[in-house]
Short mmCIF file of C-alpha atoms in Angstrom, two decimals:
data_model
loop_
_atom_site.label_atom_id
_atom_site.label_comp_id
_atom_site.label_asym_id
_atom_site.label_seq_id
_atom_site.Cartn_x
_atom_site.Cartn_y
_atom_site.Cartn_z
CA UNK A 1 64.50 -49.51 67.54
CA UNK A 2 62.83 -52.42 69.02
CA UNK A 3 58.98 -52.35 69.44
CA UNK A 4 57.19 -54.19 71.66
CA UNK A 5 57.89 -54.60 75.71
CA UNK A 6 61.59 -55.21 76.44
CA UNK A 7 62.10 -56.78 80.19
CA UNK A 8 65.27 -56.63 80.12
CA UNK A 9 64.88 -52.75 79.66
CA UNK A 10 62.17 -53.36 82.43
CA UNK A 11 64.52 -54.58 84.78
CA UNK A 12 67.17 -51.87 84.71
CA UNK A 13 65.11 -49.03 85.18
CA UNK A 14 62.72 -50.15 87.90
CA UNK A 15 65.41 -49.47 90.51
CA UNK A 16 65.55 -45.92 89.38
CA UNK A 17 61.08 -45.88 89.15
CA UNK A 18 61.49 -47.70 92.86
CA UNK A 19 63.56 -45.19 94.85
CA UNK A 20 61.37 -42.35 92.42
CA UNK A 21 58.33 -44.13 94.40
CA UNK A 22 59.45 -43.53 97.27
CA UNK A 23 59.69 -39.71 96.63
CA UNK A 24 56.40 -39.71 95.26
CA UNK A 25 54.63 -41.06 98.42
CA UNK A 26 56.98 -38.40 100.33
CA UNK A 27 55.56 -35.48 98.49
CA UNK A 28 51.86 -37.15 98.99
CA UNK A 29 52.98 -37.76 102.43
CA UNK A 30 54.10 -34.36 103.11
CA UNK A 31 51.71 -32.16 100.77
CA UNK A 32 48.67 -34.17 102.80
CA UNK A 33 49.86 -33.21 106.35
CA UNK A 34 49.94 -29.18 104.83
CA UNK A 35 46.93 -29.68 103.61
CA UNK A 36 44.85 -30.94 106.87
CA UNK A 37 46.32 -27.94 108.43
CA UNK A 38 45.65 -25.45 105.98
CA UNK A 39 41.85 -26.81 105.79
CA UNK A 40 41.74 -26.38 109.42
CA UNK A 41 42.57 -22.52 109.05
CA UNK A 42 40.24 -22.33 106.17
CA UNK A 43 37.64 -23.98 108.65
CA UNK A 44 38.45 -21.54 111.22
CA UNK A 45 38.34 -18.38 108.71
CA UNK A 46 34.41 -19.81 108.06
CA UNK A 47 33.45 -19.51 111.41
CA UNK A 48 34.63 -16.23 112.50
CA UNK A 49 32.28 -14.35 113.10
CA UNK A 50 33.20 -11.54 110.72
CA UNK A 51 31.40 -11.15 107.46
CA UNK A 52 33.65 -9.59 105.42
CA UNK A 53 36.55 -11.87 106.78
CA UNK A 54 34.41 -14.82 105.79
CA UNK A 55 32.79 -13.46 102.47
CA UNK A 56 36.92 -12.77 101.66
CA UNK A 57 37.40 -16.77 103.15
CA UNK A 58 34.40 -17.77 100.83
CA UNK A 59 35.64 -16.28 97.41
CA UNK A 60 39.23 -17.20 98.13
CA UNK A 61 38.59 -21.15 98.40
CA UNK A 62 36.10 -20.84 95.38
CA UNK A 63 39.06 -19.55 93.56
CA UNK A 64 41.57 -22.11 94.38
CA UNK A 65 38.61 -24.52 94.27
CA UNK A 66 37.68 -23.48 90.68
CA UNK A 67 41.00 -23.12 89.15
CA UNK A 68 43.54 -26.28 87.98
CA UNK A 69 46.00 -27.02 90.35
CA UNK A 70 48.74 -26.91 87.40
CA UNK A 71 48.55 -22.99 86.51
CA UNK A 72 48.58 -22.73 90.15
CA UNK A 73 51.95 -24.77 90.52
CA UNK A 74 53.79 -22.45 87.82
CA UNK A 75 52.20 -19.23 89.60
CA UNK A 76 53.90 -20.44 92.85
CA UNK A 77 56.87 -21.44 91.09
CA UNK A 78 57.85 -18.66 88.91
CA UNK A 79 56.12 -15.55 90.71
CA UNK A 80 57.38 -15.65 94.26
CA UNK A 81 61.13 -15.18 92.69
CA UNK A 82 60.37 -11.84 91.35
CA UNK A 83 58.75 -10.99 94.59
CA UNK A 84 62.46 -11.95 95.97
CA UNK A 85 61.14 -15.23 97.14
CA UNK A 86 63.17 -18.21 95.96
CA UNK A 87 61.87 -21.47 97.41
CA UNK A 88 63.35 -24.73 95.88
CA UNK A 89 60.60 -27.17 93.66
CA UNK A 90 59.81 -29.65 96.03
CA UNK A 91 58.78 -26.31 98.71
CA UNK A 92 56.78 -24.52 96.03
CA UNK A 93 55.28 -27.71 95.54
CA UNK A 94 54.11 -28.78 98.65
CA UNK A 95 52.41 -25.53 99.29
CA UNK A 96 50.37 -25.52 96.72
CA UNK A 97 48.95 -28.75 96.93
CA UNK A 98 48.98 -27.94 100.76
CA UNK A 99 46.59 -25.08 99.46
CA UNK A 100 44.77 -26.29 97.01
CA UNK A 101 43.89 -29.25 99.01
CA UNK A 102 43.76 -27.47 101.93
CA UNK A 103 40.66 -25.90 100.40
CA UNK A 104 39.05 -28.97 99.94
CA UNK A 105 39.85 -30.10 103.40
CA UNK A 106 37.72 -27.44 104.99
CA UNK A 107 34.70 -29.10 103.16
CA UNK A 108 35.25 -31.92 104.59
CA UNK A 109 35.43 -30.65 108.12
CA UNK A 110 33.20 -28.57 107.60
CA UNK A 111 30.50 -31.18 106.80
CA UNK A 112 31.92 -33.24 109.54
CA UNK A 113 31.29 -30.65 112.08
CA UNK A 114 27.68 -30.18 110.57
CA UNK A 115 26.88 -34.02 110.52
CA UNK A 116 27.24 -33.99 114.32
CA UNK A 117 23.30 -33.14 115.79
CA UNK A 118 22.55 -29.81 116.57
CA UNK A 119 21.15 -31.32 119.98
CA UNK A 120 24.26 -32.59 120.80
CA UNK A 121 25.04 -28.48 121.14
CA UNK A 122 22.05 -28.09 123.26
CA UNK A 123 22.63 -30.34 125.75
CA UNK A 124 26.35 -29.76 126.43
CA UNK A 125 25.19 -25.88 126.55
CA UNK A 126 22.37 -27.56 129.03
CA UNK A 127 24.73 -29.37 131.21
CA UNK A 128 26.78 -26.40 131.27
CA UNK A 129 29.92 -27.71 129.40
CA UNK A 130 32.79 -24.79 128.22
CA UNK A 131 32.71 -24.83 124.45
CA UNK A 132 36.17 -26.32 124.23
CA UNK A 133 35.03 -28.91 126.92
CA UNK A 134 32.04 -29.77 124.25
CA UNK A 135 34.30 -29.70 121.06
CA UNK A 136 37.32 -31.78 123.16
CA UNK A 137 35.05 -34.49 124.68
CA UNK A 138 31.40 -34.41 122.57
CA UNK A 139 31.64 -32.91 119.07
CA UNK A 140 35.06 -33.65 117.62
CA UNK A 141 34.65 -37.69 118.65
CA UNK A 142 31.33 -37.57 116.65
CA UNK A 143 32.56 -35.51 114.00
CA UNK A 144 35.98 -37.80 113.41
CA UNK A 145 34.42 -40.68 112.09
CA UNK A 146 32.04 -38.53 109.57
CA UNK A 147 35.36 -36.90 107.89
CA UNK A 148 37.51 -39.74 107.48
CA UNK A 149 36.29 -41.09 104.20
CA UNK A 150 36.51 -37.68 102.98
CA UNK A 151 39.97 -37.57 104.52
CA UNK A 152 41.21 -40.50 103.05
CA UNK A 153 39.84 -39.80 99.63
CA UNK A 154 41.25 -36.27 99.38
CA UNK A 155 44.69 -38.26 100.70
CA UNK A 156 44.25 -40.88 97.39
CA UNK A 157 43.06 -38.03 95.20
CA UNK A 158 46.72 -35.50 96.66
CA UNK A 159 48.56 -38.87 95.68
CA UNK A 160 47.52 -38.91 92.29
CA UNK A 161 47.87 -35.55 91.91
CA UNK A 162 51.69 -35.61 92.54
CA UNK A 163 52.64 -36.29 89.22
CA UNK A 164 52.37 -32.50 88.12
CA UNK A 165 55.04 -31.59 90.45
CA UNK A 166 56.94 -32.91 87.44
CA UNK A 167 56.20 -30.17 85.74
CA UNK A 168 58.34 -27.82 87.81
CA UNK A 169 61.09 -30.26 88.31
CA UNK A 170 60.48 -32.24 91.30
CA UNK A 171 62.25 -35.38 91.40
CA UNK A 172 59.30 -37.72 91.65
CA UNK A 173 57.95 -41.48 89.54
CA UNK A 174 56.56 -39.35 86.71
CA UNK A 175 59.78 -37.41 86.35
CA UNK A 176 62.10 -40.38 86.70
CA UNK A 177 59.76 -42.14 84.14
CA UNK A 178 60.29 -38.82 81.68
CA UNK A 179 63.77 -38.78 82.02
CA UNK A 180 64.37 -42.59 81.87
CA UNK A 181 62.37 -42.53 78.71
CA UNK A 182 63.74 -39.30 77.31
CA UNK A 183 67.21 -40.54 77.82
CA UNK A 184 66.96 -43.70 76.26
CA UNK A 185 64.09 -42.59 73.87
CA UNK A 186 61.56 -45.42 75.47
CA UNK A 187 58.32 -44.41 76.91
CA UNK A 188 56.65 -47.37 76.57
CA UNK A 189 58.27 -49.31 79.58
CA UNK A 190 58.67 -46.50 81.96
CA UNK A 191 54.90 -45.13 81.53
CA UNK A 192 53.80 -48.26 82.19
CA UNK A 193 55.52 -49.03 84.98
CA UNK A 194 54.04 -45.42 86.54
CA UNK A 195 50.85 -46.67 85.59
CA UNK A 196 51.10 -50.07 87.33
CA UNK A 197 53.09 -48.69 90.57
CA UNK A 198 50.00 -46.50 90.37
CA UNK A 199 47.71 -48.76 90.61
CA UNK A 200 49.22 -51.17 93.18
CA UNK A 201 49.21 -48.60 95.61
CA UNK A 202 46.22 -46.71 95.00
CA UNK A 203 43.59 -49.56 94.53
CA UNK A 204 44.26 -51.07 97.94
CA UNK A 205 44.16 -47.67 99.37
CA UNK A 206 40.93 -46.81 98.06
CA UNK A 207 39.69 -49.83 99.20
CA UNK A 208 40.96 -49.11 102.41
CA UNK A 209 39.10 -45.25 102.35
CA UNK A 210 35.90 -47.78 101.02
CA UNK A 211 36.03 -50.35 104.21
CA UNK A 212 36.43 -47.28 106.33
CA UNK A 213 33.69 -45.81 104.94
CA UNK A 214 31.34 -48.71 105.26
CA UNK A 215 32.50 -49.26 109.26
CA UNK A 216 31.39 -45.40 109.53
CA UNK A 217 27.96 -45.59 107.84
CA UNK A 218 27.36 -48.43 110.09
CA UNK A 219 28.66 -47.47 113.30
CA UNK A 220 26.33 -44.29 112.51
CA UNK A 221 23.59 -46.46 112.04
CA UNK A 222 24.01 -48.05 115.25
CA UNK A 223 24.12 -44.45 116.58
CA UNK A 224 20.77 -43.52 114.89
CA UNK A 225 19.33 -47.05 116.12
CA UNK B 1 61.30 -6.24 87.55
CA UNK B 2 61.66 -3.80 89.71
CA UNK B 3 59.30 -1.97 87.37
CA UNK B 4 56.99 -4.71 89.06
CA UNK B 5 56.95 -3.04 92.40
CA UNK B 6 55.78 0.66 90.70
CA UNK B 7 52.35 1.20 92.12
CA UNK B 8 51.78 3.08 88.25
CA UNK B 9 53.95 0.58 86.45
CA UNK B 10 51.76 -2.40 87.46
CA UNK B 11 48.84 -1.22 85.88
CA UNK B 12 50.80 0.18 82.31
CA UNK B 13 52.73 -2.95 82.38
CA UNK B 14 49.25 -5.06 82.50
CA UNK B 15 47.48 -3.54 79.82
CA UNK B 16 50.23 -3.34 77.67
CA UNK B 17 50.91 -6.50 78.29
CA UNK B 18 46.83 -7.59 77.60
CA UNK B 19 47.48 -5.64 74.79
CA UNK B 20 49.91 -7.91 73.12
CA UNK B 21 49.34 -11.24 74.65
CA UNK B 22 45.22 -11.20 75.46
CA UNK B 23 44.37 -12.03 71.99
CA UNK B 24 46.54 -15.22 71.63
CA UNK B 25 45.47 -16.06 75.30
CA UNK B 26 41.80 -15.74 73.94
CA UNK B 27 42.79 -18.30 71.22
CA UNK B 28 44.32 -20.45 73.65
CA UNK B 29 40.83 -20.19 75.91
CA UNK B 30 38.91 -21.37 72.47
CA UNK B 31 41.01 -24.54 72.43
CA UNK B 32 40.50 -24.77 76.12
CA UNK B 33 36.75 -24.76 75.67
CA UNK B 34 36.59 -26.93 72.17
CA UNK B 35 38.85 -29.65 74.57
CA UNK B 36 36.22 -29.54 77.77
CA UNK B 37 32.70 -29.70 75.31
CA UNK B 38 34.24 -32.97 73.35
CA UNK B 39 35.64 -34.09 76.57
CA UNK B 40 32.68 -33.33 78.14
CA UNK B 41 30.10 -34.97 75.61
CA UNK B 42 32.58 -38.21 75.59
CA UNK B 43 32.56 -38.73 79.16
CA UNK B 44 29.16 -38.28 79.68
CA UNK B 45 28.57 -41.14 77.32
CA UNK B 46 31.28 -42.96 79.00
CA UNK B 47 29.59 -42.93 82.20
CA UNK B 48 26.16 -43.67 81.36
CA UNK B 49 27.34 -46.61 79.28
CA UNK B 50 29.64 -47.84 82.07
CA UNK B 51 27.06 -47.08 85.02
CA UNK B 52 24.43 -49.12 83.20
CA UNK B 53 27.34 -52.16 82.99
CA UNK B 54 28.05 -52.06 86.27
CA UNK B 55 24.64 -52.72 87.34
CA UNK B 56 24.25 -55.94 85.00
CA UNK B 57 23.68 -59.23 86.26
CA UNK B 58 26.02 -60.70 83.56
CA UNK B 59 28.98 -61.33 85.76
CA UNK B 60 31.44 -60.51 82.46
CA UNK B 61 29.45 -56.86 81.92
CA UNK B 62 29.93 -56.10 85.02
CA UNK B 63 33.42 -57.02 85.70
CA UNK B 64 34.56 -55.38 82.65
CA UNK B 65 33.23 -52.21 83.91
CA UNK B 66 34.22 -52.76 87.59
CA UNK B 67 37.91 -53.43 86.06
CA UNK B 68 37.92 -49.96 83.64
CA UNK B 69 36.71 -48.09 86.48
CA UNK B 70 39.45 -48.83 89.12
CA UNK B 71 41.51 -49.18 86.30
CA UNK B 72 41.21 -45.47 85.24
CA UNK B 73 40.20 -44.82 88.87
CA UNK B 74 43.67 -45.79 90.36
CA UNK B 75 45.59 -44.08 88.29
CA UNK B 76 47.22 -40.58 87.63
CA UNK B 77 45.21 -38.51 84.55
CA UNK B 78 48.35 -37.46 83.63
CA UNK B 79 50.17 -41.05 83.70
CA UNK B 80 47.03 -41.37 80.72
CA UNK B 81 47.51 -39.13 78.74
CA UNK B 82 51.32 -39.26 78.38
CA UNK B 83 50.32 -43.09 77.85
CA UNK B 84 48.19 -42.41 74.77
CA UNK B 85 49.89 -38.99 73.34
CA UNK B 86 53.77 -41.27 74.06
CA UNK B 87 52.69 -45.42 73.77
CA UNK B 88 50.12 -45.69 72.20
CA UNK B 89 52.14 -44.99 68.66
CA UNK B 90 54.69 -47.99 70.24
CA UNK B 91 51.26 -49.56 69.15
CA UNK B 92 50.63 -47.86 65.79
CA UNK B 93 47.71 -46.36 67.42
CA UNK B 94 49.19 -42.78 66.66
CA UNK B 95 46.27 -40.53 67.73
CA UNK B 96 46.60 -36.64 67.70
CA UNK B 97 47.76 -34.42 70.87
CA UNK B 98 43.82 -32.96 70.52
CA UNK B 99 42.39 -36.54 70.43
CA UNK B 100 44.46 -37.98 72.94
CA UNK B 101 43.79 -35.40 75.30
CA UNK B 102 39.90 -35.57 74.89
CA UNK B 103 40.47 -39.37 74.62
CA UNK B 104 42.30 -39.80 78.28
CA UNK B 105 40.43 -37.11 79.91
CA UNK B 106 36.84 -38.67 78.66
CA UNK B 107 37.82 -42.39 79.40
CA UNK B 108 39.02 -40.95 82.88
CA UNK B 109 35.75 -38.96 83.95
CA UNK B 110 33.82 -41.12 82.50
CA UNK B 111 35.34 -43.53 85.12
CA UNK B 112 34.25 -41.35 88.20
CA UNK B 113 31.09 -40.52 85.95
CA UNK B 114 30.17 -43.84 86.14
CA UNK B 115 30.07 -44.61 89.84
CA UNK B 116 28.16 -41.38 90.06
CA UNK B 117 25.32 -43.14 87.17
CA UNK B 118 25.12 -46.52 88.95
CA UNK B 119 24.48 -44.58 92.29
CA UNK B 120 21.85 -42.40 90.90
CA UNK B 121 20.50 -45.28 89.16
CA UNK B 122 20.17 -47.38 92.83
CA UNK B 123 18.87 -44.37 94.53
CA UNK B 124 15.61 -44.72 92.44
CA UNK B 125 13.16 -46.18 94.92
CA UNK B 126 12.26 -49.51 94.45
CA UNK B 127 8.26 -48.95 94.53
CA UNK B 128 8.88 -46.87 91.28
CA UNK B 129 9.97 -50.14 89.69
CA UNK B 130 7.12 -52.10 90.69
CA UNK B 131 4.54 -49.32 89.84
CA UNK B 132 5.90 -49.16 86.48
CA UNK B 133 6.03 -52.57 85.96
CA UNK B 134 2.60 -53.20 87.33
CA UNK B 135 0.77 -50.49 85.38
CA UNK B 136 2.56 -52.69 82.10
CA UNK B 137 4.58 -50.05 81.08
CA UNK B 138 6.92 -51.84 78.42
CA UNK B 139 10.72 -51.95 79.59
CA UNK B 140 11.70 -49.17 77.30
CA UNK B 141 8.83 -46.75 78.21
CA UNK B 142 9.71 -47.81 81.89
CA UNK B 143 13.57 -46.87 81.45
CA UNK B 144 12.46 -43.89 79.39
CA UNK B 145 9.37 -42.34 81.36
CA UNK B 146 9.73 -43.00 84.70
CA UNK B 147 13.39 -43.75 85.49
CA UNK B 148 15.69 -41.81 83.63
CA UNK B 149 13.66 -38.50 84.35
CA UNK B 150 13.81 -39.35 88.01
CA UNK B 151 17.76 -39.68 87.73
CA UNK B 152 18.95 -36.84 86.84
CA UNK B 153 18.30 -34.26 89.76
CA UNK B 154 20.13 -37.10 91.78
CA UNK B 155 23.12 -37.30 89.59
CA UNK B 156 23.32 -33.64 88.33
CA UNK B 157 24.65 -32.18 91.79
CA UNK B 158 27.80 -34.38 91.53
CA UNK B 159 27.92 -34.44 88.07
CA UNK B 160 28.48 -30.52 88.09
CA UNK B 161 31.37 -31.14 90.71
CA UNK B 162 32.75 -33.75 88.36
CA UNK B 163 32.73 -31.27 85.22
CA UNK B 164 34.20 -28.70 86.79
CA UNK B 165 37.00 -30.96 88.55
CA UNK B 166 37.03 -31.52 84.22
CA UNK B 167 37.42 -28.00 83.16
CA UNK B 168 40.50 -27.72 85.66
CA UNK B 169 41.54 -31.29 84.34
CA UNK B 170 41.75 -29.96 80.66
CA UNK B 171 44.48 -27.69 82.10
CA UNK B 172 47.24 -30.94 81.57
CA UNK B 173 46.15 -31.20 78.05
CA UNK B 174 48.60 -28.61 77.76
CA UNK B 175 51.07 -31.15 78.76
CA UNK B 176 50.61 -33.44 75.23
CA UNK B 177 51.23 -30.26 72.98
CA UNK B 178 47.75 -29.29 72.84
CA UNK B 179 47.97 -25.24 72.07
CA UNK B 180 45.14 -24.44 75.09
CA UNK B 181 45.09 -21.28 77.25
CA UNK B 182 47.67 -22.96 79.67
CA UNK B 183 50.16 -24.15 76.80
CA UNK B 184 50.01 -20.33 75.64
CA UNK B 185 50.45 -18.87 79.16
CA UNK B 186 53.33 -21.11 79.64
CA UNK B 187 54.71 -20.14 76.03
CA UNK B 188 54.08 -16.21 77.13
CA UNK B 189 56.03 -16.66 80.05
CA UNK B 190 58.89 -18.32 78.45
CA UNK B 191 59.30 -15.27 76.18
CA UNK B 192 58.69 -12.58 78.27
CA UNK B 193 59.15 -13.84 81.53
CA UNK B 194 56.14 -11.48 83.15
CA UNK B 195 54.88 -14.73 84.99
CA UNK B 196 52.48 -13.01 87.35
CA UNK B 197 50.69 -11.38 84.83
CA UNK B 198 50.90 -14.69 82.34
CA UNK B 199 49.79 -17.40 85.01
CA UNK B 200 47.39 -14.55 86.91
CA UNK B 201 45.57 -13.96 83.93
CA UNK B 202 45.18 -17.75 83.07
CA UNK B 203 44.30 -18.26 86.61
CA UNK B 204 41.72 -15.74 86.23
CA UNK B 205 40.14 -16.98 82.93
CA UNK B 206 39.65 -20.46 84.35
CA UNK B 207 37.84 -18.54 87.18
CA UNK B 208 35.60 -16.45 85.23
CA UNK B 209 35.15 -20.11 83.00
CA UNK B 210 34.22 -21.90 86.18
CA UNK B 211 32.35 -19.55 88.07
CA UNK B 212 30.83 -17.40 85.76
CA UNK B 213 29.68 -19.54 82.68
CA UNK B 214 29.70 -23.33 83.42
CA UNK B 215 28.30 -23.74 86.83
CA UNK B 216 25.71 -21.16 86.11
CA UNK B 217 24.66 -23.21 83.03
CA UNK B 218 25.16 -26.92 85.23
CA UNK B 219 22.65 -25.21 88.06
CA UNK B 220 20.31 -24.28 84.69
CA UNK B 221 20.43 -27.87 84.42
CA UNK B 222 19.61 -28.77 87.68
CA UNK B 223 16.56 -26.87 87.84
CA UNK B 224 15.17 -28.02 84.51
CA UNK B 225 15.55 -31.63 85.64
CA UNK B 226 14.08 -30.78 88.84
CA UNK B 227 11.16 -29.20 87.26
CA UNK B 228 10.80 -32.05 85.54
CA UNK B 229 9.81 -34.15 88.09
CA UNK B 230 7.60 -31.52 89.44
CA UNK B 231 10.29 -30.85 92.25
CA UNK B 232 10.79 -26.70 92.23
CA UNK B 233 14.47 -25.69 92.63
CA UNK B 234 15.09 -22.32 93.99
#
C-alpha cells in the first residue's frame, strides 16, 4: 500500500465527499429548524405558571443538557422500535438533535427575553398595551438581536455535531468518508478531506456568528447611550 | 418484548438485567472517568498555555495560537479523533485508542478553553496592572499574586460549562475502541438487544456523573476561588 497523500485518490472520491456535503448541511439545516422550535416549547414550559410543570420542564432539560448527545442518538434509534415505533435514521436523527438542541435553545431565549429591561414591561403595562401587543411590537424586536449570536453559535455547534448521525447510519460526509475509506482501506484522504470541508464552511460561519455579534454589542451600546 | 410492556416484568427484567450487566457497566464508567480526569488535566493545560499565546505581542505566538484554535475550533471532535486513532499511523505516529482519545478531546477543549483564558485574562481591570506594577511588584509576583488569583472566579463559570460539555464529549471515545461505559452499553445491547434498559442506564450514569459529582465539585471550585479574592459565594 502506498503511504503518503495520493491526489489522484483525492480526486475520485471528492465527488462522492461533495454530494455527502450536501447531506450534511441538510441534516444541520433541518435538525436546526427542530431545534428553534423545540426551544421555543421548552421556553414556554418555563414560564407557565405551574410549579410542578416547570420543576418537571427544569429537570428534563438538565437531563438532556447533562447527558452526550450520542447515547441519546442510539436510545432514539433502537428503543422506539420495541415500543412499535420504527422511524427511518435520518428521522430518529433529526429529533434528537432537534431535542437536544432544542434544550439549549431555550437558554438562549430565555436570556434574550431577560436582556430586554424590565422597564420596558412597565411602561407598555403603563400605556396600556395587551401583552401580545408588548411582546409583538416592544419585547421580541429588543430581544432578537440579544439571541442571535447565541442562535448562530448553537447553529455552527448542531453542524458539527452532525457527524454522529453516522453512527446510526445516516448517509452524511463522515459516513461517506468511512465507507470510502473502509472500502478502499484509505482513511487518510477521506478524513482529511472531512476535516478541510469542515473547516471551509465552519470558519467563515463563525465569523459570520462573530461580526453579528459585534454589530449587536454595538447597536446595544448605542441603545444604552 | 412484549415482556417489555408487563407492568411486573419491567421491574424483574431490570434488576436482573443490573444484575448481570451493572458490574461491567461500572467498569465501563471507570474508563469513562480515567478518560475525562486525563482529558481534563490536558486541556486545562492546553488552554492556559494557548490563552497566554494568544495574548502575545509576538505576531508568530499569537498566530500560531489564533490558527490551532479555529483550527480545532472549526472542526468536528469526532473528524479528530478518527484522524489520530485512523491517520495518524499513515504517519507512523501510531498512538493508542486511550491516548488518542484523551489526545483529540484535550487538544479540542483546550481550543474553546483557551478563548475562555484570554477572556478572563482581559477582563482583569487595567488599574490592577498599574497598581501592581507601581507598588514594584516583580513580573512574576505580579502574574502570581495579583492576577492569576483574580482570574479564576471569571473563568471558572464557563470553564464548568466547558467540562461538562467534556464529560458528554468523552462519550465518542467510544467510537476509537476505547472500552468506556458507552462502548459497553453499545456491546450490551448488541448481545441482548434490551436497548432501553442498556442506553437508559448509560443515560442515567452520565446524569448522576454530571449532576451529582462533577458540577457539585466545579461549584466547590468556584467558591474557593471566590473566597479567595475575598468575594463570598453563596
Amino acid at each position: 500500500m502506498e503511504m503518503g497523500w495520493r491526489w489522484d485518490f483525492t480526486y475520485e472520491i471528492l465527488p462522492q465527499m461533495a454530494i455527502a456535503t450536501l447531506n450534511t448541511i441538510l441534516a444541520a439545516g433541518v435538525g436546526y429548524a427542530i431545534a428553534l422550535i423545540v426551544g421555543l416549547f421548552f421556553l414556554l414550559a418555563q414560564r407557565t405558571p405551574s410549579k410542578i410543570f416547570n420543576w418537571v420542564n427544569r429537570e428534563l432539560v438538565e437531563f438532556i443538557r447533562s447527558t452526550p448527545l450520542l447515547i441519546q442518538l442510539f436510545f432514539v434509534y433502537f428503543v422506539l422500535p420495541q415500543f412499535g415505533i420504527t422511524l427511518s435514521a435520518w428521522v430518529c436523527g433529526m429529533i434528537t438533535i432537534g431535542l437536544h438542541f432544542g434544550t439549549y435553545m431555550s437558554e438562549v431565549y430565555r436570556g434574550a427575553l431577560e436582556g430586554v429591561s424590565k422597564t420596558q414591561w412597565e411602561a407598555c403595562r403603563a400605556l396600556n398595551f395587551s401583552t401580545i401587543y408588548t411582546y409583538r411590537r416592544i419585547v421580541l424586536p429588543q430581544a432578537f438581536p440579544i439571541a442571535i449570536p447565541g442562535m448562530g453559535n448553537y447553529l455552527v455547534g448542531i453542524f458539527k455535531d452532525t457527524p454522529l448521525l453516522s453512527t446510526i447510519g445516516v448517509a452524511e460526509l463522515f459516513h461517506a468518508a468511512t465507507a470510502v475509506g473502509g472500502y478502499n482501506y484509505r482513511y487518510l484522504e477521506p478524513y482529511t478531506l472531512v476535516g478541510i470541508i469542515f473547516l471551509t464552511l465552519s470558519i467563515p460561519a463563525a465569523m459570520w456568528v462573530r461580526k453579528l455579534e459585534r454589530d449587536v454589542n454595538i447597536s446595544q451600546g448605542k441603545i444604552k447611550k | 418484548m412484549p415482556g417489555f410492556y408487563k407492568s411486573k416484568g419491567i421491574t424483574l427484567t431490570y434488576f436482573e438485567f443490573l444484575n448481570e450487566h451493572g458490574i461491567t457497566l461500572l467498569l465501563g464508567t471507570v474508563t469513562t472517568v480515567k478518560v475525562l480526569v486525563c482529558s481534563m488535566i490536558l486541556y486545562v493545560i492546553i488552554s492556559m498555555i494557548f490563552g497566554l499565546m494568544r495574548l502575545s505581542k509576538n505576531s508568530i505566538i499569537q498566530g500560531t495560537a489564533t490558527v490551532y484554535i479555529e483550527f480545532f475550533r472549526g472542526t468536528s471532535l469526532l473528524v479528530q479523533l478518527f484522524w489520530a486513532y485512523y491517520v495518524l499511523p499513515f504517519f507512523g505516529i501510531s498512538l493508542e485508542a486511550f491516548t488518542a482519545g484523551v489526545v483529540a478531546l484535550g487538544l479540542n477543549f483546550g481550543a474553546y478553553g483557551a478563548e475562555i483564558v484570554r477572556a478572563g485574562i482581559l477582563a482583569v481591570p487595567k488599574g490592577q496592572w498599574e497598581a501592581a506594577h507601581s507598588l514594584n511588584f516583580t513580573p512574576a509576583k505580579r502574574i502570581k499574586r495579583i492576577i492569576i488569583p483574580q482570574i479564576f472566579p471569571i473563568i471558572l463559570p464557563p470553564a464548568a460549562n466547558l467540562t461538562v460539555e467534556l464529560l458528554k464529549a468523552t462519550a465518542l471515545v467510544a467510537l476509537v475502541t476505547v472500552v468506556d461505559l458507552t462502548f459497553e452499553a453499545k456491546q450490551i445491547n448488541s448481545i441482548t438487544w434490551l436497548s432501553a434498559q442498556c442506553f437508559g442506564t448509560a443515560l442515567l450514569i452520565y446524569y448522576i456523573m454530571a449532576r451529582f459529582a462533577l458540577v457539585p465539585f466545579l461549584r466547590w471550585l468556584e467558591v474557593l476561588a471566590a473566597r479567595k479574592v475575598g468575594k463570598e459565594k453563596a
